[in-house]
Amino acid sequence: MSALQGLWPQVQDTCTSLGFMLSIVLFMGLGRVIARQQLHRPLVHAFVLEFLATFQLCCCTHELQLLSAQDSTHPTWTLTLIYFFSLVHGLTLVGTSSNPCGVMMQMMLGGMSPEMGAVRLSSQLVSALCSRYCISALWNLGLTKYHFSERSLACKNPINADLPKAIITEAICSFIFHSALLHFQEVRTKLRIHLLAALITFLAYAGGSLTGAVFNPALALSLHFVCFDEAFSQFFIVYWLAPSLGKHIFI
């Protein structure tokens, strides 16, 4: 009984974090509904939808990182959460990419105009920075004992490999993910979402210990903004150039 009582605060904090992430998904979903009803100019509509999608992805990933750091001895739980929220994002973020590499790939394949691509890219980068400061403010509310704003202000270097290996890891992850996006287009939607969620979970497992397996420049900017400031060249090469290189290899 005493052991269960000792675990109860941790269970409460975990449930609060999960509720926090699902609340973000719900609020961003409400924002998308309003945007689709009220915004009729294509560029403004695209900017807002991409902003909301990137904001949702970044905020949830910040919270997932926090949860995984508290229970690092049980990676299965972390991978389960990654799979579940990858499904959630796949179901709710239809029509957006939340990833600059995805936008550039569509532009290079002729599926998106340069003007629309520039709008989506700028929206993703602005949203990535906004999500970082928003999550810091929300953590400062102290909803759980793990929530405090200083946690997001320090640079915790996620690169646990030499530079060439880190570059190769992010490039390969980006290559596999974006090639799967194209090859799964003919697969029915429900199955495709599960396949992509499983693939993201596998990539997180395979490359997470080396670089975090981000393969998304906007997400990397949100997660590691301070690190970009302190070691710009290293993080720019690993988290921006390497995923773009992986995408170019496929194209």
Tab-separated table of C-alpha atoms in Angstrom:
chain	number	residue	atom	x	y	z
A	1	MET	CA	0.000	0.000	0.000
A	2	SER	CA	2.782	2.440	0.889
A	3	ALA	CA	4.447	1.714	-2.467
A	4	LEU	CA	1.213	2.558	-4.287
A	5	GLN	CA	0.858	5.761	-2.270
A	6	GLY	CA	4.412	6.699	-3.238
A	7	LEU	CA	3.622	6.176	-6.922
A	8	TRP	CA	0.343	8.121	-6.846
A	9	PRO	CA	1.882	11.636	-7.202
A	10	GLN	CA	3.868	10.463	-10.235
A	11	VAL	CA	0.704	8.980	-11.782
A	12	GLN	CA	-1.115	12.267	-11.158
A	13	ASP	CA	1.673	14.240	-12.819
A	14	THR	CA	1.692	11.887	-15.810
A	15	CYS	CA	-2.085	12.188	-16.222
A	16	THR	CA	-1.822	15.971	-15.946
A	17	SER	CA	0.836	16.038	-18.671
A	18	LEU	CA	-1.272	13.829	-20.936
A	19	GLY	CA	-4.301	16.024	-20.319
A	20	PHE	CA	-2.168	19.070	-21.046
A	21	MET	CA	-1.130	17.682	-24.443
A	22	LEU	CA	-4.653	16.630	-25.361
A	23	SER	CA	-5.912	20.097	-24.389
A	24	ILE	CA	-3.416	21.648	-26.796
A	25	VAL	CA	-4.667	19.313	-29.544
A	26	LEU	CA	-8.286	20.295	-28.813
A	27	PHE	CA	-7.586	24.035	-28.759
A	28	MET	CA	-5.575	23.857	-31.976
A	29	GLY	CA	-8.395	21.822	-33.539
A	30	LEU	CA	-10.865	24.528	-32.545
A	31	GLY	CA	-8.559	27.123	-34.072
A	32	ARG	CA	-8.446	25.172	-37.344
A	33	VAL	CA	-12.228	24.961	-37.482
A	34	ILE	CA	-12.530	28.726	-37.007
A	35	ALA	CA	-9.786	29.404	-39.567
A	36	ARG	CA	-11.495	27.244	-42.206
A	37	GLN	CA	-14.790	29.038	-41.648
A	38	GLN	CA	-13.531	32.621	-41.425
A	39	LEU	CA	-10.396	32.813	-43.588
A	40	HIS	CA	-10.946	32.657	-47.334
A	41	ARG	CA	-7.718	34.126	-48.726
A	42	PRO	CA	-5.537	31.097	-49.652
A	43	LEU	CA	-2.231	32.489	-48.365
A	44	VAL	CA	-3.651	33.690	-45.042
A	45	HIS	CA	-5.566	30.437	-44.645
A	46	ALA	CA	-2.414	28.388	-45.314
A	47	PHE	CA	-0.316	30.508	-42.942
A	48	VAL	CA	-2.748	30.094	-40.034
A	49	LEU	CA	-3.289	26.357	-40.526
A	50	GLU	CA	0.458	25.712	-40.779
A	51	PHE	CA	1.049	27.886	-37.700
A	52	LEU	CA	-1.499	25.944	-35.636
A	53	ALA	CA	-0.193	22.569	-36.828
A	54	THR	CA	3.438	23.394	-36.056
A	55	PHE	CA	2.446	24.878	-32.701
A	56	GLN	CA	0.620	21.669	-31.765
A	57	LEU	CA	3.512	19.443	-32.821
A	58	CYS	CA	6.151	21.500	-30.998
A	59	CYS	CA	4.227	21.918	-27.737
A	60	CYS	CA	3.338	18.235	-27.532
A	61	THR	CA	6.927	17.234	-28.280
A	62	HIS	CA	8.219	19.529	-25.519
A	63	GLU	CA	5.884	17.794	-23.075
A	64	LEU	CA	6.783	14.334	-24.392
A	65	GLN	CA	10.460	15.090	-23.840
A	66	LEU	CA	9.637	16.124	-20.296
A	67	LEU	CA	7.746	12.891	-19.624
A	68	SER	CA	10.464	10.705	-21.131
A	69	ALA	CA	13.128	12.426	-19.032
A	70	GLN	CA	11.218	11.565	-15.837
A	71	ASP	CA	10.854	7.876	-16.732
A	72	SER	CA	13.983	7.122	-18.739
A	73	THR	CA	14.247	3.594	-17.267
A	74	HIS	CA	11.068	2.543	-19.125
A	75	PRO	CA	11.586	3.421	-22.819
A	76	THR	CA	8.577	1.323	-23.829
A	77	TRP	CA	6.257	3.859	-22.198
A	78	THR	CA	7.944	6.721	-24.041
A	79	LEU	CA	7.740	4.890	-27.377
A	80	THR	CA	4.065	4.138	-26.742
A	81	LEU	CA	3.403	7.837	-26.198
A	82	ILE	CA	5.339	8.728	-29.349
A	83	TYR	CA	3.236	6.267	-31.346
A	84	PHE	CA	-0.026	7.488	-29.831
A	85	PHE	CA	0.638	11.183	-30.393
A	86	SER	CA	1.984	10.497	-33.882
A	87	LEU	CA	-1.430	8.977	-34.575
A	88	VAL	CA	-3.135	12.014	-33.058
A	89	HIS	CA	-1.072	14.403	-35.182
A	90	GLY	CA	-1.658	12.293	-38.284
A	91	LEU	CA	-5.407	12.396	-37.754
A	92	THR	CA	-5.689	16.080	-36.852
A	93	LEU	CA	-3.037	17.772	-38.996
A	94	VAL	CA	-4.235	16.634	-42.409
A	95	GLY	CA	-3.260	19.078	-45.156
A	96	THR	CA	-0.284	20.538	-43.307
A	97	SER	CA	3.307	19.341	-43.011
A	98	SER	CA	4.686	21.104	-39.899
A	99	ASN	CA	8.096	20.395	-41.412
A	100	PRO	CA	10.120	22.716	-43.688
A	101	CYS	CA	11.609	19.671	-45.439
A	102	GLY	CA	8.117	18.544	-46.426
A	103	VAL	CA	7.309	21.970	-47.871
A	104	MET	CA	10.574	22.101	-49.825
A	105	MET	CA	9.949	18.606	-51.167
A	106	GLN	CA	6.504	19.627	-52.445
A	107	MET	CA	7.983	22.737	-54.065
A	108	MET	CA	10.710	20.735	-55.812
A	109	LEU	CA	8.180	18.182	-57.079
A	110	GLY	CA	6.006	20.966	-58.461
A	111	GLY	CA	3.133	20.431	-56.055
A	112	MET	CA	3.355	23.880	-54.460
A	113	SER	CA	4.081	27.361	-55.770
A	114	PRO	CA	7.145	29.260	-54.472
A	115	GLU	CA	4.860	31.918	-52.965
A	116	MET	CA	2.794	29.360	-51.052
A	117	GLY	CA	5.961	27.563	-49.991
A	118	ALA	CA	7.479	30.754	-48.611
A	119	VAL	CA	4.293	31.462	-46.630
A	120	ARG	CA	4.242	27.961	-45.140
A	121	LEU	CA	7.949	28.028	-44.285
A	122	SER	CA	7.703	31.393	-42.546
A	123	SER	CA	4.621	30.211	-40.662
A	124	GLN	CA	6.429	27.107	-39.397
A	125	LEU	CA	9.455	29.033	-38.151
A	126	VAL	CA	7.365	31.706	-36.424
A	127	SER	CA	5.183	29.034	-34.826
A	128	ALA	CA	8.232	27.056	-33.647
A	129	LEU	CA	9.552	30.087	-31.762
A	130	CYS	CA	6.120	31.017	-30.388
A	131	SER	CA	5.549	27.474	-29.119
A	132	ARG	CA	8.824	27.574	-27.226
A	133	TYR	CA	7.941	30.725	-25.314
A	134	CYS	CA	4.349	29.615	-24.813
A	135	ILE	CA	5.376	26.267	-23.326
A	136	SER	CA	7.792	28.079	-21.018
A	137	ALA	CA	4.962	30.288	-19.756
A	138	LEU	CA	2.647	27.314	-19.279
A	139	TRP	CA	5.294	25.321	-17.408
A	140	ASN	CA	5.743	28.316	-15.129
A	141	LEU	CA	2.192	27.706	-13.889
A	142	GLY	CA	3.505	24.617	-12.089
A	143	LEU	CA	0.750	22.202	-13.144
A	144	THR	CA	3.066	19.336	-12.155
A	145	LYS	CA	6.201	19.194	-10.044
A	146	TYR	CA	8.212	18.858	-13.275
A	147	HIS	CA	6.835	22.082	-14.747
A	148	PHE	CA	9.033	25.105	-14.296
A	149	SER	CA	10.106	27.585	-16.971
A	150	GLU	CA	13.844	27.241	-16.341
A	151	ARG	CA	13.633	23.742	-17.782
A	152	SER	CA	13.165	25.213	-21.282
A	153	LEU	CA	15.788	27.943	-20.990
A	154	ALA	CA	18.971	25.898	-20.653
A	155	CYS	CA	20.732	24.153	-23.520
A	156	LYS	CA	20.726	20.404	-22.997
A	157	ASN	CA	22.798	19.152	-25.896
A	158	PRO	CA	20.949	16.172	-27.432
A	159	ILE	CA	23.836	15.228	-29.744
A	160	ASN	CA	25.525	12.153	-28.286
A	161	ALA	CA	27.692	11.282	-31.274
A	162	ASP	CA	30.486	12.839	-33.272
A	163	LEU	CA	29.436	15.337	-35.931
A	164	PRO	CA	29.624	13.020	-39.007
A	165	LYS	CA	27.549	10.332	-37.283
A	166	ALA	CA	24.992	12.909	-36.127
A	167	ILE	CA	24.682	14.311	-39.655
A	168	ILE	CA	24.235	10.836	-41.133
A	169	THR	CA	21.607	9.951	-38.502
A	170	GLU	CA	19.423	12.979	-39.208
A	171	ALA	CA	19.894	12.653	-42.980
A	172	ILE	CA	18.918	8.972	-42.990
A	173	CYS	CA	15.899	9.572	-40.750
A	174	SER	CA	14.733	12.372	-43.043
A	175	PHE	CA	15.322	10.219	-46.135
A	176	ILE	CA	13.341	7.283	-44.739
A	177	PHE	CA	10.474	9.425	-43.475
A	178	HIS	CA	9.984	11.510	-46.632
A	179	SER	CA	10.356	8.539	-48.958
A	180	ALA	CA	7.687	6.772	-46.903
A	181	LEU	CA	5.421	9.824	-47.188
A	182	LEU	CA	5.531	9.579	-50.962
A	183	HIS	CA	5.278	5.794	-51.195
A	184	PHE	CA	2.359	5.615	-48.741
A	185	GLN	CA	0.232	8.114	-50.702
A	186	GLU	CA	-1.641	5.302	-52.432
A	187	VAL	CA	-2.341	3.507	-49.144
A	188	ARG	CA	-5.765	4.144	-47.621
A	189	THR	CA	-5.743	6.918	-45.057
A	190	LYS	CA	-6.388	4.959	-41.859
A	191	LEU	CA	-3.654	2.428	-42.594
A	192	ARG	CA	-1.226	5.126	-43.795
A	193	ILE	CA	-1.508	7.042	-40.527
A	194	HIS	CA	-0.699	3.910	-38.522
A	195	LEU	CA	2.236	3.043	-40.789
A	196	LEU	CA	3.717	6.544	-40.480
A	197	ALA	CA	3.196	6.558	-36.701
A	198	ALA	CA	4.987	3.209	-36.447
A	199	LEU	CA	7.799	4.507	-38.650
A	200	ILE	CA	8.242	7.663	-36.542
A	201	THR	CA	8.340	5.520	-33.403
A	202	PHE	CA	10.970	3.240	-34.951
A	203	LEU	CA	13.116	6.211	-36.040
A	204	ALA	CA	12.840	7.719	-32.543
A	205	TYR	CA	13.995	4.397	-31.088
A	206	ALA	CA	16.824	3.917	-33.591
A	207	GLY	CA	18.220	7.452	-33.649
A	208	GLY	CA	16.947	8.985	-30.448
A	209	SER	CA	20.032	8.150	-28.419
A	210	LEU	CA	22.292	9.822	-31.004
A	211	THR	CA	20.527	13.053	-31.992
A	212	GLY	CA	16.967	12.759	-30.735
A	213	ALA	CA	15.884	11.761	-34.278
A	214	VAL	CA	14.145	15.076	-34.923
A	215	PHE	CA	14.492	15.289	-38.768
A	216	ASN	CA	12.393	18.474	-38.687
A	217	PRO	CA	14.172	21.877	-38.729
A	218	ALA	CA	11.218	23.770	-37.258
A	219	LEU	CA	10.794	21.296	-34.406
A	220	ALA	CA	14.543	21.327	-33.735
A	221	LEU	CA	14.477	25.128	-33.533
A	222	SER	CA	11.712	24.999	-30.938
A	223	LEU	CA	13.290	22.224	-28.869
A	224	HIS	CA	16.898	23.429	-28.969
A	225	PHE	CA	16.718	27.178	-29.603
A	226	VAL	CA	19.262	28.041	-26.904
A	227	CYS	CA	21.647	25.415	-28.285
A	228	PHE	CA	21.382	27.040	-31.718
A	229	ASP	CA	22.462	30.282	-30.088
A	230	GLU	CA	25.410	28.690	-28.239
A	231	ALA	CA	26.664	26.316	-30.955
A	232	PHE	CA	24.962	27.583	-34.098
A	233	SER	CA	27.141	25.963	-36.747
A	234	GLN	CA	26.926	22.472	-35.239
A	235	PHE	CA	23.162	22.553	-34.703
A	236	PHE	CA	22.499	24.225	-38.055
A	237	ILE	CA	24.394	21.460	-39.863
A	238	VAL	CA	22.861	18.581	-37.904
A	239	TYR	CA	19.248	19.737	-37.578
A	240	TRP	CA	18.762	21.908	-40.681
A	241	LEU	CA	21.196	20.906	-43.399
A	242	ALA	CA	21.252	17.163	-42.694
A	243	PRO	CA	17.449	16.633	-42.914
A	244	SER	CA	17.371	18.764	-46.078
A	245	LEU	CA	20.216	16.696	-47.515
A	246	GLY	CA	18.322	13.481	-46.734
A	247	LYS	CA	15.255	14.797	-48.498
A	248	HIS	CA	17.330	15.869	-51.553
A	249	ILE	CA	18.910	12.397	-51.787
A	250	PHE	CA	15.453	10.898	-52.211
A	251	ILE	CA	14.321	13.454	-54.778
